[in-house]
Each structure stands twice: as C-alpha cells, then as structure tokens.
Tab-separated table of C-alpha atoms in Angstrom:
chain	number	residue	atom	x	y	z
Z	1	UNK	CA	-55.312	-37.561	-39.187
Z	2	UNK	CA	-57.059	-40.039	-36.738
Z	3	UNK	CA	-55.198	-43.604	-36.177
Z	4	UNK	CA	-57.159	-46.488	-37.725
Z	5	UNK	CA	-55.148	-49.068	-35.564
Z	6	UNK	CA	-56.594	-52.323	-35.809
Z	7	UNK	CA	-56.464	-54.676	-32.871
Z	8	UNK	CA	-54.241	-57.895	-32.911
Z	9	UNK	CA	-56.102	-61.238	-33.057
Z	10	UNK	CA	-55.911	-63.324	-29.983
Z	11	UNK	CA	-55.906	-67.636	-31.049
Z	12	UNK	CA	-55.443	-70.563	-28.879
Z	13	UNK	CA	-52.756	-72.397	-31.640
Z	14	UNK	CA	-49.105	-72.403	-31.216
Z	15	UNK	CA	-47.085	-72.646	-34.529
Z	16	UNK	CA	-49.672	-74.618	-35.850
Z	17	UNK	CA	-49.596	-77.277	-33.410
Z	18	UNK	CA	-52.508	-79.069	-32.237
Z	19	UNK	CA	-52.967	-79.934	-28.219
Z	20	UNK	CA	-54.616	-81.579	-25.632
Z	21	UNK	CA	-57.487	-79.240	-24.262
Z	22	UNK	CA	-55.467	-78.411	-20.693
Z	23	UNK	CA	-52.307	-77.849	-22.284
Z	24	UNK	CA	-53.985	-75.846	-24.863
Z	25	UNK	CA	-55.506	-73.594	-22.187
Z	26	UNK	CA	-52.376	-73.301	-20.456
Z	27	UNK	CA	-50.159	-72.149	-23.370
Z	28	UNK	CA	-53.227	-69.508	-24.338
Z	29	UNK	CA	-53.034	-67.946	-21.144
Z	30	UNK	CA	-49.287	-67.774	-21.706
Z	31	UNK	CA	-49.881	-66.321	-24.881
Z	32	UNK	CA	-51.952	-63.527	-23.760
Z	33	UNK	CA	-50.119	-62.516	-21.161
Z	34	UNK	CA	-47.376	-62.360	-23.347
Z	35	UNK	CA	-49.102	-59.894	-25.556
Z	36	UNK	CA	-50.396	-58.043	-23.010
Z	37	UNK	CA	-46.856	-57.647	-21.984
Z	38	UNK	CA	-46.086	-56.533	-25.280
Z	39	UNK	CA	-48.235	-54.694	-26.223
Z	40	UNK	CA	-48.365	-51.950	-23.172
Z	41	UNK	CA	-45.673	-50.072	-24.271
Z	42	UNK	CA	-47.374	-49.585	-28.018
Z	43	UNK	CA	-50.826	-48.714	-26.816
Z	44	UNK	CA	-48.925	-46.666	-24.270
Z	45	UNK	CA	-47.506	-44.365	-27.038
Z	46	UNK	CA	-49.549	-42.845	-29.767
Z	47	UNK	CA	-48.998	-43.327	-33.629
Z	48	UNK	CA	-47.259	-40.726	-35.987
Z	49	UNK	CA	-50.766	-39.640	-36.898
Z	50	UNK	CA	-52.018	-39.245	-33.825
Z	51	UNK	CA	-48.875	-37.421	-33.051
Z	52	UNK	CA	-48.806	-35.607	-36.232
Z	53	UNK	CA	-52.415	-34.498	-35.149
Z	54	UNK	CA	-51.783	-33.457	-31.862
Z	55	UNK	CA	-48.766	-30.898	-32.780
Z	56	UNK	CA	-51.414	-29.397	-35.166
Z	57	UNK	CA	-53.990	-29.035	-33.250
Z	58	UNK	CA	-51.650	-27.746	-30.370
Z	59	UNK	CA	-49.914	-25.026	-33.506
Z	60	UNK	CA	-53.406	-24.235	-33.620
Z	61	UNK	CA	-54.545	-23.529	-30.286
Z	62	UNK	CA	-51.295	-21.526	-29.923
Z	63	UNK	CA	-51.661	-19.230	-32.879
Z	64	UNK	CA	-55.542	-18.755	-31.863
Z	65	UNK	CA	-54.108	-17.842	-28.210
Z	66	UNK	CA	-51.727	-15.383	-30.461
Z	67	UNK	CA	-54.396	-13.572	-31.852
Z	68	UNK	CA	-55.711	-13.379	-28.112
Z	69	UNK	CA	-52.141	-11.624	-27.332
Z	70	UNK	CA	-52.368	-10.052	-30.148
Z	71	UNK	CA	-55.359	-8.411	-28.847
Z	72	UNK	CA	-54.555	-7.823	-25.659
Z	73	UNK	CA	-50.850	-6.555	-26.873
Z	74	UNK	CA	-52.884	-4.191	-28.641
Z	75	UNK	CA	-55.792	-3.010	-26.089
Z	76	UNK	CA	-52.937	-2.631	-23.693
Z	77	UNK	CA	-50.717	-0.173	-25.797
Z	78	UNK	CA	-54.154	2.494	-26.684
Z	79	UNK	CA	-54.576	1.856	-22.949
Z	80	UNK	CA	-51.531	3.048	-21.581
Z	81	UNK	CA	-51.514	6.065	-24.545
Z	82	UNK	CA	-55.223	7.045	-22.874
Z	83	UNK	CA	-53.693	6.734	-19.240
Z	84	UNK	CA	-51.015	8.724	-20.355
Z	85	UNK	CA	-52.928	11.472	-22.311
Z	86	UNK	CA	-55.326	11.677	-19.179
Z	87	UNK	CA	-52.213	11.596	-16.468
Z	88	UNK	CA	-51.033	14.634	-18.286
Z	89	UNK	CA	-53.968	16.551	-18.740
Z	90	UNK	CA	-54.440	15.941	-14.736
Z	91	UNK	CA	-50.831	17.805	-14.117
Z	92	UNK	CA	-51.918	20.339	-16.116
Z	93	UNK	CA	-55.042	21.238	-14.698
Z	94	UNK	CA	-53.681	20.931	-10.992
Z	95	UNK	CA	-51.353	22.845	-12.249
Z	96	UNK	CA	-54.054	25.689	-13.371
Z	97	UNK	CA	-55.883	24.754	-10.037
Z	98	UNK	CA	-52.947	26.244	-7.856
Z	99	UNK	CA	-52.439	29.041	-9.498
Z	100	UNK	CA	-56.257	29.418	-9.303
Z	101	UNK	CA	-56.067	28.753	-5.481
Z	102	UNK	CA	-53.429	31.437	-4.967
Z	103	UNK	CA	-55.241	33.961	-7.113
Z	104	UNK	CA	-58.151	33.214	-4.786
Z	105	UNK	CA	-56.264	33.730	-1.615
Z	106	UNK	CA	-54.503	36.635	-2.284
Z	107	UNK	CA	-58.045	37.754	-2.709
Z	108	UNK	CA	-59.130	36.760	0.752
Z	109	UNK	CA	-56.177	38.196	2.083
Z	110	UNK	CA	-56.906	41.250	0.330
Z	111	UNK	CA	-60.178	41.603	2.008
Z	112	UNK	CA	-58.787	40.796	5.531
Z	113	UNK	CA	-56.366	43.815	4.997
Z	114	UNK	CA	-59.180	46.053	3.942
Z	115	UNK	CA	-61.476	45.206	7.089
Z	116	UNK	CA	-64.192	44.235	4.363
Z	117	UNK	CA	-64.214	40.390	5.949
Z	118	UNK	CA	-62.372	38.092	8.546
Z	119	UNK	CA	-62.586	34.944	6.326
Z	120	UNK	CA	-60.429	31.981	7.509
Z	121	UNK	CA	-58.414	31.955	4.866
Z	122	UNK	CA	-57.000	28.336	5.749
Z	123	UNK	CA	-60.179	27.194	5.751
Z	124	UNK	CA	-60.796	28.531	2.428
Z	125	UNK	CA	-57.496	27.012	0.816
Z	126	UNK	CA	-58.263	23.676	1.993
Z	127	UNK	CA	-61.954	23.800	1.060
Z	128	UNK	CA	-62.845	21.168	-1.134
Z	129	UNK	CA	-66.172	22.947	-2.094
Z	130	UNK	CA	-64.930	26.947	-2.438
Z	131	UNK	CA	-68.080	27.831	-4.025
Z	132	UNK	CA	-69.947	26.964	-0.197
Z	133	UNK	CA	-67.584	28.435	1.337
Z	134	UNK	CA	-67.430	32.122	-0.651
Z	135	UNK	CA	-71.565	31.991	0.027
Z	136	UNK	CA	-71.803	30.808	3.587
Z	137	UNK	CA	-69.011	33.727	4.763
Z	138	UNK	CA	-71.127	36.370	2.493
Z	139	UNK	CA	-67.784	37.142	0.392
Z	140	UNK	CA	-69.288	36.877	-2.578
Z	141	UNK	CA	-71.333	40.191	-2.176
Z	142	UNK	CA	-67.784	41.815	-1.692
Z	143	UNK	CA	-66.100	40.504	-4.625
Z	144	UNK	CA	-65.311	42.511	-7.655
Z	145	UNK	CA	-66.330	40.886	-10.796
Z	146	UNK	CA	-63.048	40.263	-11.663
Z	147	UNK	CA	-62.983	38.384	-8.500
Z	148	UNK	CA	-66.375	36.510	-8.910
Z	149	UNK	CA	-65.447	35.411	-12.324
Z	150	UNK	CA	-61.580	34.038	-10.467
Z	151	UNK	CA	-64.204	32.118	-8.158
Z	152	UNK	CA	-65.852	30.737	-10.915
Z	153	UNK	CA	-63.171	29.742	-12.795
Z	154	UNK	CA	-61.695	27.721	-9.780
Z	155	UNK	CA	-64.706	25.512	-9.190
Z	156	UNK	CA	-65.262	24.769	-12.736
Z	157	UNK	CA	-61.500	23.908	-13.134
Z	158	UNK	CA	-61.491	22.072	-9.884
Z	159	UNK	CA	-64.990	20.036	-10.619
Z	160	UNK	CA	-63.003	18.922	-14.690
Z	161	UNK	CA	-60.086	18.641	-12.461
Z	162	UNK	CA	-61.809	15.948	-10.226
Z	163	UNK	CA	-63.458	14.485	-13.089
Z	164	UNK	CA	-60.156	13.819	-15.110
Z	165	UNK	CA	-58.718	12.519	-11.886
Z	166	UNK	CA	-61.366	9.805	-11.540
Z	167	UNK	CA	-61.202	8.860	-15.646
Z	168	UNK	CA	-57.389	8.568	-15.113
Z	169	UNK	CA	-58.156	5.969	-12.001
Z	170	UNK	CA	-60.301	3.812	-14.108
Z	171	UNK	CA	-58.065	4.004	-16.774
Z	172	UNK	CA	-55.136	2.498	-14.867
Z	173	UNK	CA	-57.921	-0.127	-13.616
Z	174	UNK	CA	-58.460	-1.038	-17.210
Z	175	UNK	CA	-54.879	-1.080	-18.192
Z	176	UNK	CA	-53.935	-3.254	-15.192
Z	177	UNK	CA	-56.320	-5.937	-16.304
Z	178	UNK	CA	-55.509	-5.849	-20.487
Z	179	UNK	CA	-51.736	-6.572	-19.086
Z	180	UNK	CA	-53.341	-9.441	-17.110
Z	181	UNK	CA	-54.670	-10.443	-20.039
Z	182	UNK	CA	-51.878	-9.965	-21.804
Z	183	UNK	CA	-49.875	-11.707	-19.425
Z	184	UNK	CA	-52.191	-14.706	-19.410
Z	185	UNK	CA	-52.909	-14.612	-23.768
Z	186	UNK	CA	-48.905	-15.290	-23.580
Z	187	UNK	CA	-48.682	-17.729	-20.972
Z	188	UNK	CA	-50.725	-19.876	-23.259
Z	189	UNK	CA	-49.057	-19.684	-26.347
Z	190	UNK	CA	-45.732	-20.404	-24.527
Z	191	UNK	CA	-47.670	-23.492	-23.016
Z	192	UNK	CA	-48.829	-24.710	-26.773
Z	193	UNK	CA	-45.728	-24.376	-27.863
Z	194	UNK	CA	-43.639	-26.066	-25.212
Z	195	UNK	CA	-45.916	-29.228	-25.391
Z	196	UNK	CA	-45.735	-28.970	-29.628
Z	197	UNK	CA	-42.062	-29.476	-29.095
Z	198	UNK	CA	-41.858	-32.112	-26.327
Z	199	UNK	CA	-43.908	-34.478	-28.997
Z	200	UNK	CA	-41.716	-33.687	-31.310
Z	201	UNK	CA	-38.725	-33.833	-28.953
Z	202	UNK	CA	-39.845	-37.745	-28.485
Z	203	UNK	CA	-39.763	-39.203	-31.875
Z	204	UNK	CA	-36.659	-41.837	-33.201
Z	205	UNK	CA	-35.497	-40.469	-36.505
Z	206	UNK	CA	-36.511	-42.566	-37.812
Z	207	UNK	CA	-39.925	-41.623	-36.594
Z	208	UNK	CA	-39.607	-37.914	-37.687
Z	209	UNK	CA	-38.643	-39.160	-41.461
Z	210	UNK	CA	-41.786	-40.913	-41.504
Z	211	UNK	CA	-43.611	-37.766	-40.167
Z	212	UNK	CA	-41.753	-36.197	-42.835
Z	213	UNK	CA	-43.014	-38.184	-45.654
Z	214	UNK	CA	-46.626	-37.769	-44.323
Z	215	UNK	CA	-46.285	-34.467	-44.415
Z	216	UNK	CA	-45.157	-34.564	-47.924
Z	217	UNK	CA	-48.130	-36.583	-49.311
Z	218	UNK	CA	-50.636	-33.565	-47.642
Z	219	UNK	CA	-48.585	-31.128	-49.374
Z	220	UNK	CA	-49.358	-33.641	-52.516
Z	221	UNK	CA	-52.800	-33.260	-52.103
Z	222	UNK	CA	-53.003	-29.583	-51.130
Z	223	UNK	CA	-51.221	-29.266	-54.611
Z	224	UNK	CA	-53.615	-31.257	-56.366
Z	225	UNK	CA	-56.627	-29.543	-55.138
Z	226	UNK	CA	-54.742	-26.128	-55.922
Z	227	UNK	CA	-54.408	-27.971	-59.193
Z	228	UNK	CA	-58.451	-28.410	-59.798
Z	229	UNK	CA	-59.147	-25.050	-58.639
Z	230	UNK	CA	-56.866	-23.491	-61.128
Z	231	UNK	CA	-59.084	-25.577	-63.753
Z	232	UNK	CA	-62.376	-24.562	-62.076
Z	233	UNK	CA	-61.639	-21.214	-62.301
Z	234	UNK	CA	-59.961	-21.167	-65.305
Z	235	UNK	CA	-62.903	-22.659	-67.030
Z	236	UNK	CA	-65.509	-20.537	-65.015
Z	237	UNK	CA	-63.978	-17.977	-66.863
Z	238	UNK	CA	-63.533	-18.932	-69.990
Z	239	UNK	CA	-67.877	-20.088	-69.984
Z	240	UNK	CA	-68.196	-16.048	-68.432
Z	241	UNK	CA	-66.448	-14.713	-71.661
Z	242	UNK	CA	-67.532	-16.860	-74.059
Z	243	UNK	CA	-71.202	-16.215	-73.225
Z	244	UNK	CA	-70.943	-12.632	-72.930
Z	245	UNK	CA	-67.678	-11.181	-74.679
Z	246	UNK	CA	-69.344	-7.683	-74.240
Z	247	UNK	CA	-69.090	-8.078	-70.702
Z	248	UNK	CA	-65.463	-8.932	-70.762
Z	249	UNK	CA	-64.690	-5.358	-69.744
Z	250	UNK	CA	-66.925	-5.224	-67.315
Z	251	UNK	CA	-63.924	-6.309	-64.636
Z	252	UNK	CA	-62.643	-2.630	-65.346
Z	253	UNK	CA	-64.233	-1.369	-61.769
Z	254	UNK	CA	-62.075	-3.724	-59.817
Z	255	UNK	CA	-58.995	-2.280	-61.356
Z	256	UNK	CA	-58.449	-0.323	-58.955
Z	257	UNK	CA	-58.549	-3.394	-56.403
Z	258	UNK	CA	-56.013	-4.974	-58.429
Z	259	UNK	CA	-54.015	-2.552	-58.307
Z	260	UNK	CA	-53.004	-2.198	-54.678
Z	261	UNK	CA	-53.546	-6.604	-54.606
Z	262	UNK	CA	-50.843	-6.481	-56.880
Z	263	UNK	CA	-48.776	-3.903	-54.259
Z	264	UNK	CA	-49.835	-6.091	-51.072
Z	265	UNK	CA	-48.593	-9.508	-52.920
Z	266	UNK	CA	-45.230	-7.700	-54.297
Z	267	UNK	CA	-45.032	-6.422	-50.636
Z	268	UNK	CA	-45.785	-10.186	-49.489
Z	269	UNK	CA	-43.361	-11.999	-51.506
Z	270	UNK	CA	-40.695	-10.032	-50.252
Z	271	UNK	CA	-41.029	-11.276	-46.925
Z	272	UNK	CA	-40.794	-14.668	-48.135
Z	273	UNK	CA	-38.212	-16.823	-46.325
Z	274	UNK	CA	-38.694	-14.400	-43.065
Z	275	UNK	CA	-39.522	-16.595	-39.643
Z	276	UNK	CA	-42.927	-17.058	-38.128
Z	277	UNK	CA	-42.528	-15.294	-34.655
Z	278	UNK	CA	-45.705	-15.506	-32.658
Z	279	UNK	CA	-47.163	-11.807	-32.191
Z	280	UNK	CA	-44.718	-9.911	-35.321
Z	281	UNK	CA	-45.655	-7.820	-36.927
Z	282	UNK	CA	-42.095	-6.880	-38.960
Z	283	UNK	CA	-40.014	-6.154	-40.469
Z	284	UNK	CA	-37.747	-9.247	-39.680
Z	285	UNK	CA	-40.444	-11.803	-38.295
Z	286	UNK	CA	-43.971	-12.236	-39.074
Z	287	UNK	CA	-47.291	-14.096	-37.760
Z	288	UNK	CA	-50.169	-14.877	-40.169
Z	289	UNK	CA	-51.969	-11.806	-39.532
Z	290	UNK	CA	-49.487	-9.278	-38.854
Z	291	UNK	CA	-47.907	-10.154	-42.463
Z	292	UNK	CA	-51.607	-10.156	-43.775
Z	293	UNK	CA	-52.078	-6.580	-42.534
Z	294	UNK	CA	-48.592	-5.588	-43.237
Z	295	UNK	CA	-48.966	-6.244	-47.128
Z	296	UNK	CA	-52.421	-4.664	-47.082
Z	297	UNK	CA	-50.254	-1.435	-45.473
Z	298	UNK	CA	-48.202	-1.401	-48.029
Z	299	UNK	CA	-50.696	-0.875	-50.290
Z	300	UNK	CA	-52.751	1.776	-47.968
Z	301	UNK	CA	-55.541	-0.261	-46.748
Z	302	UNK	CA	-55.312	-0.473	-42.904
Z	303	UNK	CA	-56.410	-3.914	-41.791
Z	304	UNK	CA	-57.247	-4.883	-37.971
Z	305	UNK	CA	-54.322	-6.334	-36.268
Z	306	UNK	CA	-55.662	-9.817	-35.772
Z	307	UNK	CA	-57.551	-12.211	-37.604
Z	308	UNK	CA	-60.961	-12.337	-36.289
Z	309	UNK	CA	-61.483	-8.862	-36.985
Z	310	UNK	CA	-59.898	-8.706	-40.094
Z	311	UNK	CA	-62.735	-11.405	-41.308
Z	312	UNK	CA	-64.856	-8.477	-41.147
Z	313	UNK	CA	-62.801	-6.005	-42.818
Z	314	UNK	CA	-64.089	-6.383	-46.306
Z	315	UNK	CA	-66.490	-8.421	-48.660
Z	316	UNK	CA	-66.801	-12.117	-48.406
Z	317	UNK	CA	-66.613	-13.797	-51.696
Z	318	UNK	CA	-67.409	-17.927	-52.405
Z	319	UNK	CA	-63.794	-19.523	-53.057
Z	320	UNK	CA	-64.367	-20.094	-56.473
Z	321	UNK	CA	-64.582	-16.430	-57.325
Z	322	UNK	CA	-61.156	-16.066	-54.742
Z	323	UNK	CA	-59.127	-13.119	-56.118
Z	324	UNK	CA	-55.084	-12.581	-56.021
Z	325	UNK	CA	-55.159	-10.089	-52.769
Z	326	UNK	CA	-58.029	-11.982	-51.211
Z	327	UNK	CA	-57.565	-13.237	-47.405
Z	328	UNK	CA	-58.134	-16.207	-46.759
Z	329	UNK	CA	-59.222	-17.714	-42.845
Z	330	UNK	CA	-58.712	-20.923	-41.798
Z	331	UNK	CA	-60.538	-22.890	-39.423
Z	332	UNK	CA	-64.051	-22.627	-37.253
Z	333	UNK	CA	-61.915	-19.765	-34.830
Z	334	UNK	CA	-60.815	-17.897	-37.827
Z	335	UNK	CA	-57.344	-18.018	-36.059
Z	336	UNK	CA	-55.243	-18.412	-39.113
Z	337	UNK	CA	-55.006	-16.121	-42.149
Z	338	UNK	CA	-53.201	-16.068	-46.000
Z	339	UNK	CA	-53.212	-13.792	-48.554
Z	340	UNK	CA	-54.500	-15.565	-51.974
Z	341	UNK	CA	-52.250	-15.499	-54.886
Z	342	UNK	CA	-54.313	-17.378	-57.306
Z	343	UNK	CA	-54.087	-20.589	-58.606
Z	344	UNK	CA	-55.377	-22.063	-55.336
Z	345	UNK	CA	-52.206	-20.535	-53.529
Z	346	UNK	CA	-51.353	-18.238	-51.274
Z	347	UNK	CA	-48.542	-16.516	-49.587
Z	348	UNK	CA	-48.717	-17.064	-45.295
Z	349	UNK	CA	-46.881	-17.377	-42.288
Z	350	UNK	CA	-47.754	-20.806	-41.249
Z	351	UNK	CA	-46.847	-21.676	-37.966
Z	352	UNK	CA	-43.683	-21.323	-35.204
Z	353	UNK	CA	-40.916	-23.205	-36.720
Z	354	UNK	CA	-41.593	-22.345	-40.334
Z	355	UNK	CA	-40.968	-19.349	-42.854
Z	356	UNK	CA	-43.287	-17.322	-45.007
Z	357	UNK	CA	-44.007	-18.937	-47.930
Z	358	UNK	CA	-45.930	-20.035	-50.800
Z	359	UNK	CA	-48.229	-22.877	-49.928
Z	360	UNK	CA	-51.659	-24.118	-51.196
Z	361	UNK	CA	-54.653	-23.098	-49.511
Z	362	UNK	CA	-55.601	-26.750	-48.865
Z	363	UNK	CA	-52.143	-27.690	-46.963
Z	364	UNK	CA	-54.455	-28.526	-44.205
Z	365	UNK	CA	-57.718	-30.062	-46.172
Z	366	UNK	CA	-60.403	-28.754	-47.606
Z	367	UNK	CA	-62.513	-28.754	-44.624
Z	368	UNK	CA	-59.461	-26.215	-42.957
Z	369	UNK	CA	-60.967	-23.165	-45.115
Z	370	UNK	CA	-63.603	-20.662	-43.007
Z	371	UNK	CA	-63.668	-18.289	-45.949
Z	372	UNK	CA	-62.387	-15.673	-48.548
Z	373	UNK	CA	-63.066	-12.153	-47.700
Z	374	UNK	CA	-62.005	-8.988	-50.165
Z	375	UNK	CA	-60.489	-5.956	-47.663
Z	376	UNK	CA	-60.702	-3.480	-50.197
C-alpha cells in the first residue's frame, strides 16, 4: 500500500503568543530547526505500509527469481541426463572403434606376411582418415570383401564416433552455462529473501503488531470479495438454469474434468499446513507451482514445472466462470500460482515463511489476478 503521509505545517506562533516582528522571526527559525531536527529520523525511516509494501514486492521478486531456478534447476538436470546418455554412447563406440582398429591391423599385418603389400602399418593405426590411406597404398584392390566391408565399417563408426564426440562437447558447454544460471536464478532469491527479513528484522513490536493488524484487514477484504464472487456465481447460475432447465445437463462433458479436480484438490488439501520452501516440489515442502503441478500429478495430468509455462498448459477461462481445479496466476510475471477451490478460494503456497493453505484469491487485491486457466 503506498504511504499517504501528509507534511507537518510550519507557523510563526508560539503557544499562542503574540510577538514583536524580530523576536517572532527569531523563535520561527528556532522552530524550524527544531523540526527539522525532529523530523530526520521519521522521514529517514519508512512507514509500516511502505514497509509492508516493500517485503511484498521483494516475496515477489524472489518467488519470480524461483521460477527462474526452477527453470534452470530443471534445464540443468535433462542436461546432464543428455551429457550423460551421449558420454556413454561415446565409450561405447570407441570402444567398437578399437576393436575395429585391431581387426583392421591384423589385416595389414596379414598382407605384410603374405608379400601382397608393405603398408606402414603405424601409419595406418594412427590415421585419422583410414579410408585415404587404404586407397593411396592400393590395399583396397587386395582386400577380401570381408575385409573391404571391416574398412567400411571403421570409417563409418569412426565418422558417428567423431560426431557423438563433438555433440557430447557442446553438451557439457550447455550444461556448464544452465548451472551458471542456476547458480545465479539462486543467488537472487537468497538476495530477496535476506533483504525481506532485514525489514522485518527492524520493526519494534510494537511495529510488527500493527503490521499484523494490517494484514488482517486485507485478509478482511480478500474475504469479502471471495464473499461477492460466491454470490456472482451463485446467481450466474441460478439465471443459466432457470432460463434453460433443459440445458442443466449439459455440464455432463466436464465430468470427467471434475473428476480428477476433485483428485488434485483432495491431493492439495492434504498438503495443507506443509512449509513454503523456495524450489519444492514435495513431499514435505512445497512452492506455489510445484504444489500446483503436484496435485495435478496426482490426478494424471502432467503440468510444466513452473508457472509461466503452466499458464499455457490448458484453457483460459474469465474468473467468473473459475472452476474448483482451475489455476489461478497472479501478477503481470505470472510468477505466482493457486489452485481454485471455489467460492473465490483457493488452496496455495504463498510465500517463504508461510504454510499451504486456504486463502482467498484476492489476499493481494483484485488487481493481483493475471488469470484462470483450465489444465485439463
């Protein structure tokens, strides 16, 4: 909430006393220097709003820079399975690639035995292009095709060989930056986090029981305006059936929806009471979208890990048509994420500090919600 701090007025009376014009100057100037001196310190330190406001904004940059680590976490993880895969495959083709080789010179060998050619053998072992090196010495003609086909078979398998050897470079290359990335998403949220808590760390008590009370009357008004939407929709409804009773049934294709909603919010209430832990994904801890695509799990739909991806995993519906099972994003970076329970309520992780919980969708304004989206 932004401070609407009013400035004090300056006067040139004293207790109501009236005085000569020099004297009167004089004891202004005393006055305002006075209040200047007094009034450093307040305009030196910010108001519980502007306090309250900061810690949000700074839970909010931190759980946007979580879905950034969440990304990266994730990038970095089919990364290192790809390097992995392609390190193998590598050892297994060199692997092929010697025996090839010694096939190859025991051929060579053979030939030098037989008087049928003089090729260098060491030469030909260490030849990086075999193929050359079989035409240029004429061996080739000699082979049998048994032999040619060996040949063949080595400088195809060395060429993939090569190949793979290269991917599995550039791979690593990748896989070092994503855990820069990584390395940096995290430094953030630690940073967010750290400065959320020194604010905090600041306040008098008596300070942080009048933050409390704030908070209380937003939760107030989030619960009113879950309140009116309940109505809205109630009586949306009502008008739909009223007006077309025959159509009543015609909610029968979404059963199947509601069937595995009903799975992801029995899946979600059980984690109520579990900590927010900044990139969780379970079974003990939770952020907003790893409990979001956990519940959706349970119920066999596979959701993207974070949140601006799952915003396109599924059919965006206007809030007044908001479904239990729905997900529903918060803010203009889509970086938070709850799963709608009707009612204008939802079930979310909200923020480091806090527990999964119920909570209305407006517990941070109206203006807070980016959209509703249906994932299956």
């Amino acid at each position: 909430m932004a401070s609407h701090r009013k400035s004090r007025p300056v006067g040139t009376r004293v207790a109501g006393i009236r005085t000569p014009a020099l004297a009167t100057a004089a004891l202004t100037s005393v006055a305002l220097l006075s209040q200047s001196a007094n009034a450093a310190p307040a305009d030196d330190k910010p108001s519980l709003e502007e306090v309250e406001k900061k810690v949000d904004d700074l839970y909010r940059q931190a759980e946007s820079a979580t879905d950034n680590y969440n990304a990266a976490k994730e990038k970095t993880t089919k990364q290192r399975k790809q390097v992995d895969t392609l390190l193998e495959d590598v050892a297994r083709r060199t692997q092929t690639l010697n025996e090839a080789r010694e096939e190859l010179g025991s051929f060579a060998a053979a030939q030098y035995r037989t008087g049928a050619a003089a090729p260098d053998t060491a030469t030909f072992l260490l030849s990086d292009t075999p193929q050359d090196y079989f035409d240029q010495t004429q061996l080739m003609g000699r082979l049998t095709s048994r032999q040619k086909g060996a040949v063949d078979d080595y400088v195809s398998e060395q060429s993939a060989t090569m190949k793979k050897r290269q991917e599995a470079s550039q791979s690593l290359q990748t896989l070092t930056e994503t855990q820069s990335d990584l390395k940096t998403a995290k430094a953030t949220v630690q940073k967010k986090l750290a400065d959320a808590r020194e604010l905090l760390s600041e306040l008098t008590a008596q300070e942080k029981a009048r933050l409390a009370e704030i908070e209380q009357r937003k939760q107030q008004e989030a619960a009113r305006k879950a309140a009116e939407l309940a109505q809205q929709q109630a009586a949306e409804k009502a008008a739909q059936e009223a007006t077309a009773p025959q159509e009543s049934t015609s909610t029968a294709p979404d059963s199947s929806y509601a069937t595995k909603a009903a799975k992801a919010l029995a899946f979600a209430r059980a984690q109520i009471g579990k900590p927010y832990v900044w990139g969780a994904t379970g079974p003990d801890s939770y952020d907003c979208s790893g409990l979001t695509q956990a519940a959706w799990k349970a119920a066999g739909v596979d959701l993207p890990r974070v949140t601006y991806d799952q915003v396109n995993a599924g059919t965006t519906v206007s809030l007044a048509d908001a479904q239990p099972g729905d997900l529903v994003f918060f803010y203009d970076d889509i970086s938070h994420v709850g799963l709608y329970i009707g009612n204008g309520m939802m079930i979310h992780a909200p923020k480091p500090g806090a527990y999964v919980r119920e909570e209305s969708i407006y517990y941070d304004g109206e203006s807070g919600i980016h959209s509703v989206v249906r994932p299956a």
